[in-house]
PDB file of C-alpha atoms in Angstrom:
ATOM      1  CA  UNK T   1     -38.821-104.115  31.888  1.00 57.00           C
ATOM      2  CA  UNK T   2     -39.667-101.998  28.879  1.00 59.00           C
ATOM      3  CA  UNK T   3     -36.993-100.050  27.039  1.00 53.00           C
ATOM      4  CA  UNK T   4     -38.848 -96.826  27.769  1.00 52.00           C
ATOM      5  CA  UNK T   5     -38.853 -97.496  31.517  1.00 52.00           C
ATOM      6  CA  UNK T   6     -35.147 -98.438  31.433  1.00 47.00           C
ATOM      7  CA  UNK T   7     -34.257 -95.090  29.790  1.00 45.00           C
ATOM      8  CA  UNK T   8     -36.473 -93.208  32.220  1.00 44.00           C
ATOM      9  CA  UNK T   9     -34.605 -94.752  35.157  1.00 50.00           C
ATOM     10  CA  UNK T  10     -31.269 -93.972  33.534  1.00 48.00           C
ATOM     11  CA  UNK T  11     -32.238 -90.301  33.028  1.00 46.00           C
ATOM     12  CA  UNK T  12     -33.407 -90.066  36.650  1.00 46.00           C
ATOM     13  CA  UNK T  13     -30.127 -91.627  37.828  1.00 49.00           C
ATOM     14  CA  UNK T  14     -28.084 -89.103  35.817  1.00 49.00           C
ATOM     15  CA  UNK T  15     -30.167 -86.219  37.165  1.00 47.00           C
ATOM     16  CA  UNK T  16     -29.692 -87.426  40.735  1.00 47.00           C
ATOM     17  CA  UNK T  17     -25.980 -87.860  40.081  1.00 48.00           C
ATOM     18  CA  UNK T  18     -25.769 -84.162  39.217  1.00 52.00           C
ATOM     19  CA  UNK T  19     -27.761 -83.173  42.312  1.00 41.00           C
ATOM     20  CA  UNK T  20     -25.539 -85.283  44.578  1.00 43.00           C
ATOM     21  CA  UNK T  21     -22.392 -83.797  43.026  1.00 45.00           C
ATOM     22  CA  UNK T  22     -23.580 -80.254  43.688  1.00 42.00           C
ATOM     23  CA  UNK T  23     -24.578 -81.206  47.230  1.00 43.00           C
ATOM     24  CA  UNK T  24     -21.172 -82.796  47.930  1.00 43.00           C
ATOM     25  CA  UNK T  25     -19.182 -79.850  46.531  1.00 41.00           C
ATOM     26  CA  UNK T  26     -20.673 -76.418  47.227  1.00 40.00           C
ATOM     27  CA  UNK T  27     -18.170 -74.640  44.999  1.00 39.00           C
ATOM     28  CA  UNK T  28     -19.123 -76.384  41.756  1.00 38.00           C
ATOM     29  CA  UNK T  29     -19.202 -74.213  38.633  1.00 41.00           C
ATOM     30  CA  UNK T  30     -18.022 -71.056  40.345  1.00 42.00           C
ATOM     31  CA  UNK T  31     -16.045 -68.791  38.024  1.00 45.00           C
ATOM     32  CA  UNK T  32     -13.818 -66.908  40.458  1.00 44.00           C
ATOM     33  CA  UNK T  33     -13.192 -64.133  37.932  1.00 46.00           C
ATOM     34  CA  UNK T  34     -16.826 -63.392  37.053  1.00 45.00           C
ATOM     35  CA  UNK T  35     -17.787 -59.746  36.890  1.00 42.00           C
ATOM     36  CA  UNK T  36     -14.433 -58.484  35.664  1.00 46.00           C
ATOM     37  CA  UNK T  37     -14.078 -56.462  32.442  1.00 42.00           C
ATOM     38  CA  UNK T  38     -13.768 -58.495  29.223  1.00 47.00           C
ATOM     39  CA  UNK T  39     -11.902 -56.013  26.997  1.00 53.00           C
ATOM     40  CA  UNK T  40      -8.592 -57.921  27.191  1.00 69.00           C
ATOM     41  CA  UNK T  41      -7.211 -61.256  28.284  1.00 78.00           C
ATOM     42  CA  UNK T  42      -8.111 -62.328  31.797  1.00 91.00           C
ATOM     43  CA  UNK T  43      -7.158 -64.838  34.423  1.00 95.00           C
ATOM     44  CA  UNK T  44     -10.100 -67.261  34.657  1.00 95.00           C
ATOM     45  CA  UNK T  45     -10.381 -69.715  37.556  1.00 97.00           C
ATOM     46  CA  UNK T  46     -12.835 -72.583  37.584  1.00 97.00           C
ATOM     47  CA  UNK T  47     -13.535 -75.043  40.369  1.00 97.00           C
ATOM     48  CA  UNK T  48     -14.612 -78.472  39.148  1.00 96.00           C
ATOM     49  CA  UNK T  49     -15.315 -81.875  40.668  1.00 94.00           C
ATOM     50  CA  UNK T  50     -15.397 -85.445  39.445  1.00 91.00           C
ATOM     51  CA  UNK T  51     -18.545 -87.491  39.788  1.00 86.00           C
ATOM     52  CA  UNK T  52     -18.830 -91.255  39.606  1.00 81.00           C
ATOM     53  CA  UNK T  53     -22.178 -92.834  40.360  1.00 81.00           C
ATOM     54  CA  UNK T  54     -23.111 -96.496  40.385  1.00 82.00           C
ATOM     55  CA  UNK T  55     -26.365 -98.303  40.940  1.00 86.00           C
ATOM     56  CA  UNK T  56     -28.390-101.357  40.019  1.00 86.00           C
ATOM     57  CA  UNK T  57     -31.832-101.731  38.593  1.00 84.00           C
ATOM     58  CA  UNK T  58     -33.405-105.167  38.158  1.00 88.00           C
ATOM     59  CA  UNK T  59     -29.984-106.794  38.216  1.00 87.00           C
ATOM     60  CA  UNK T  60     -28.462-104.430  35.639  1.00 84.00           C
ATOM     61  CA  UNK T  61     -25.494-102.314  36.576  1.00 82.00           C
ATOM     62  CA  UNK T  62     -25.896 -98.588  35.847  1.00 80.00           C
ATOM     63  CA  UNK T  63     -22.952 -96.197  35.954  1.00 79.00           C
ATOM     64  CA  UNK T  64     -22.493 -92.502  35.224  1.00 83.00           C
ATOM     65  CA  UNK T  65     -19.247 -90.542  35.158  1.00 86.00           C
ATOM     66  CA  UNK T  66     -18.981 -86.783  34.795  1.00 91.00           C
ATOM     67  CA  UNK T  67     -17.042 -83.570  35.235  1.00 94.00           C
ATOM     68  CA  UNK T  68     -18.955 -80.800  36.975  1.00 94.00           C
ATOM     69  CA  UNK T  69     -19.412 -78.312  35.518  1.00 96.00           C
ATOM     70  CA  UNK T  70     -19.536 -80.204  32.235  1.00 95.00           C
ATOM     71  CA  UNK T  71     -18.702 -77.116  30.177  1.00 97.00           C
ATOM     72  CA  UNK T  72     -16.764 -73.910  30.753  1.00 96.00           C
ATOM     73  CA  UNK T  73     -16.586 -70.921  28.416  1.00 97.00           C
ATOM     74  CA  UNK T  74     -13.609 -68.562  28.102  1.00 97.00           C
ATOM     75  CA  UNK T  75     -12.270 -66.118  25.521  1.00 97.00           C
ATOM     76  CA  UNK T  76      -9.272 -66.553  23.298  1.00 96.00           C
ATOM     77  CA  UNK T  77      -6.185 -65.254  25.090  1.00 96.00           C
ATOM     78  CA  UNK T  78      -7.531 -65.912  28.608  1.00 97.00           C
ATOM     79  CA  UNK T  79      -5.247 -67.648  31.085  1.00 97.00           C
ATOM     80  CA  UNK T  80      -7.346 -70.578  32.374  1.00 97.00           C
ATOM     81  CA  UNK T  81      -6.812 -72.202  35.771  1.00 98.00           C
ATOM     82  CA  UNK T  82      -8.742 -75.399  36.546  1.00 97.00           C
ATOM     83  CA  UNK T  83      -8.887 -76.610  40.139  1.00 97.00           C
ATOM     84  CA  UNK T  84     -10.411 -80.087  40.029  1.00 96.00           C
ATOM     85  CA  UNK T  85     -11.339 -81.939  43.219  1.00 95.00           C
ATOM     86  CA  UNK T  86     -11.621 -85.711  43.133  1.00 91.00           C
ATOM     87  CA  UNK T  87     -14.949 -86.300  44.882  1.00 89.00           C
ATOM     88  CA  UNK T  88     -15.583 -89.845  43.719  1.00 80.00           C
ATOM     89  CA  UNK T  89     -13.749 -92.463  41.738  1.00 79.00           C
ATOM     90  CA  UNK T  90     -10.238 -93.572  42.705  1.00 85.00           C
ATOM     91  CA  UNK T  91      -8.543 -91.572  39.952  1.00 89.00           C
ATOM     92  CA  UNK T  92      -9.247 -89.895  36.634  1.00 92.00           C
ATOM     93  CA  UNK T  93      -6.203 -89.352  34.375  1.00 95.00           C
ATOM     94  CA  UNK T  94      -7.198 -86.725  31.795  1.00 96.00           C
ATOM     95  CA  UNK T  95      -6.099 -84.529  28.935  1.00 96.00           C
ATOM     96  CA  UNK T  96      -7.512 -81.522  27.126  1.00 97.00           C
ATOM     97  CA  UNK T  97      -7.608 -82.154  23.384  1.00 95.00           C
ATOM     98  CA  UNK T  98      -5.988 -79.448  21.286  1.00 94.00           C
ATOM     99  CA  UNK T  99      -3.831 -78.281  24.187  1.00 94.00           C
ATOM    100  CA  UNK T 100      -0.824 -80.006  25.673  1.00 92.00           C
ATOM    101  CA  UNK T 101      -2.538 -80.329  29.058  1.00 96.00           C
ATOM    102  CA  UNK T 102      -2.543 -83.554  31.071  1.00 96.00           C
ATOM    103  CA  UNK T 103      -3.274 -84.357  34.675  1.00 96.00           C
ATOM    104  CA  UNK T 104      -4.597 -86.917  37.105  1.00 96.00           C
ATOM    105  CA  UNK T 105      -7.376 -86.289  39.595  1.00 96.00           C
ATOM    106  CA  UNK T 106      -7.309 -88.527  42.670  1.00 94.00           C
ATOM    107  CA  UNK T 107     -10.135 -88.943  45.136  1.00 92.00           C
ATOM    108  CA  UNK T 108      -9.846 -86.526  48.063  1.00 93.00           C
ATOM    109  CA  UNK T 109      -7.234 -84.350  46.334  1.00 95.00           C
ATOM    110  CA  UNK T 110      -7.248 -81.124  44.336  1.00 97.00           C
ATOM    111  CA  UNK T 111      -5.478 -81.080  40.963  1.00 96.00           C
ATOM    112  CA  UNK T 112      -4.419 -77.752  39.421  1.00 97.00           C
ATOM    113  CA  UNK T 113      -3.783 -77.239  35.696  1.00 97.00           C
ATOM    114  CA  UNK T 114      -3.289 -73.974  33.814  1.00 97.00           C
ATOM    115  CA  UNK T 115      -3.045 -73.036  30.160  1.00 97.00           C
ATOM    116  CA  UNK T 116      -3.575 -70.097  27.841  1.00 97.00           C
ATOM    117  CA  UNK T 117      -6.645 -70.496  25.627  1.00 97.00           C
ATOM    118  CA  UNK T 118      -4.816 -69.399  22.482  1.00 95.00           C
ATOM    119  CA  UNK T 119      -7.097 -70.952  19.850  1.00 95.00           C
ATOM    120  CA  UNK T 120     -10.877 -70.719  19.498  1.00 96.00           C
ATOM    121  CA  UNK T 121     -13.066 -73.792  19.324  1.00 97.00           C
ATOM    122  CA  UNK T 122     -14.586 -76.502  21.498  1.00 97.00           C
ATOM    123  CA  UNK T 123     -12.090 -78.801  23.206  1.00 98.00           C
ATOM    124  CA  UNK T 124     -12.750 -82.022  25.106  1.00 96.00           C
ATOM    125  CA  UNK T 125     -11.633 -82.560  28.687  1.00 96.00           C
ATOM    126  CA  UNK T 126     -11.523 -86.349  28.558  1.00 94.00           C
ATOM    127  CA  UNK T 127     -10.940 -88.909  31.286  1.00 93.00           C
ATOM    128  CA  UNK T 128      -8.742 -91.728  29.959  1.00 92.00           C
ATOM    129  CA  UNK T 129     -10.242 -94.231  32.410  1.00 88.00           C
ATOM    130  CA  UNK T 130     -13.763 -93.699  30.976  1.00 85.00           C
ATOM    131  CA  UNK T 131     -13.355 -92.454  27.372  1.00 79.00           C
ATOM    132  CA  UNK T 132     -16.009 -94.635  25.688  1.00 79.00           C
ATOM    133  CA  UNK T 133     -19.277 -96.476  26.291  1.00 76.00           C
ATOM    134  CA  UNK T 134     -17.276 -99.708  26.570  1.00 77.00           C
ATOM    135  CA  UNK T 135     -15.501 -98.242  29.632  1.00 75.00           C
ATOM    136  CA  UNK T 136     -18.769 -96.989  31.167  1.00 71.00           C
ATOM    137  CA  UNK T 137     -18.199 -93.509  29.811  1.00 75.00           C
ATOM    138  CA  UNK T 138     -17.721 -91.257  28.180  1.00 88.00           C
ATOM    139  CA  UNK T 139     -16.529 -88.933  30.912  1.00 91.00           C
ATOM    140  CA  UNK T 140     -16.052 -85.815  28.818  1.00 93.00           C
ATOM    141  CA  UNK T 141     -16.298 -82.139  29.646  1.00 95.00           C
ATOM    142  CA  UNK T 142     -16.047 -79.270  27.184  1.00 97.00           C
ATOM    143  CA  UNK T 143     -13.961 -76.117  27.151  1.00 97.00           C
ATOM    144  CA  UNK T 144     -15.406 -73.576  24.725  1.00 98.00           C
ATOM    145  CA  UNK T 145     -12.952 -70.864  23.660  1.00 97.00           C
ATOM    146  CA  UNK T 146     -14.709 -67.918  22.021  1.00 97.00           C
ATOM    147  CA  UNK T 147     -12.745 -65.713  19.602  1.00 95.00           C
ATOM    148  CA  UNK T 148     -11.953 -62.200  20.808  1.00 87.00           C
TER     149      UNK T 148
END
């Protein structure tokens, strides 16, 4: 198999992984506080899911791990509530870099974490089971905090 064909199949697998995740969890990427005024700090709620997809192509194991949505955007000072449902994968222990936030998402359960986005920047939501390519990752989401 050519390298080009291998990468094409991998891209298709990742695309399908995203489609399956949305199909399995109809509330993906819904910001429950959308449409409210942005003049001051807000309560922001986000529903997320875990996605873990495995397959084989010509004897090679292909895996993809992801948070959906893969990125959320809030403003500095917002109180952020993440409700993360474990759709696939036994468990995903995680932390949010730059914030003292840790949790563990287990399949079939909802995990709730909250924090105040008190510093602007881009922060990684990282699964400690799949942090690198050597562990079939990375499984990283991003929290973008915009300055007020």
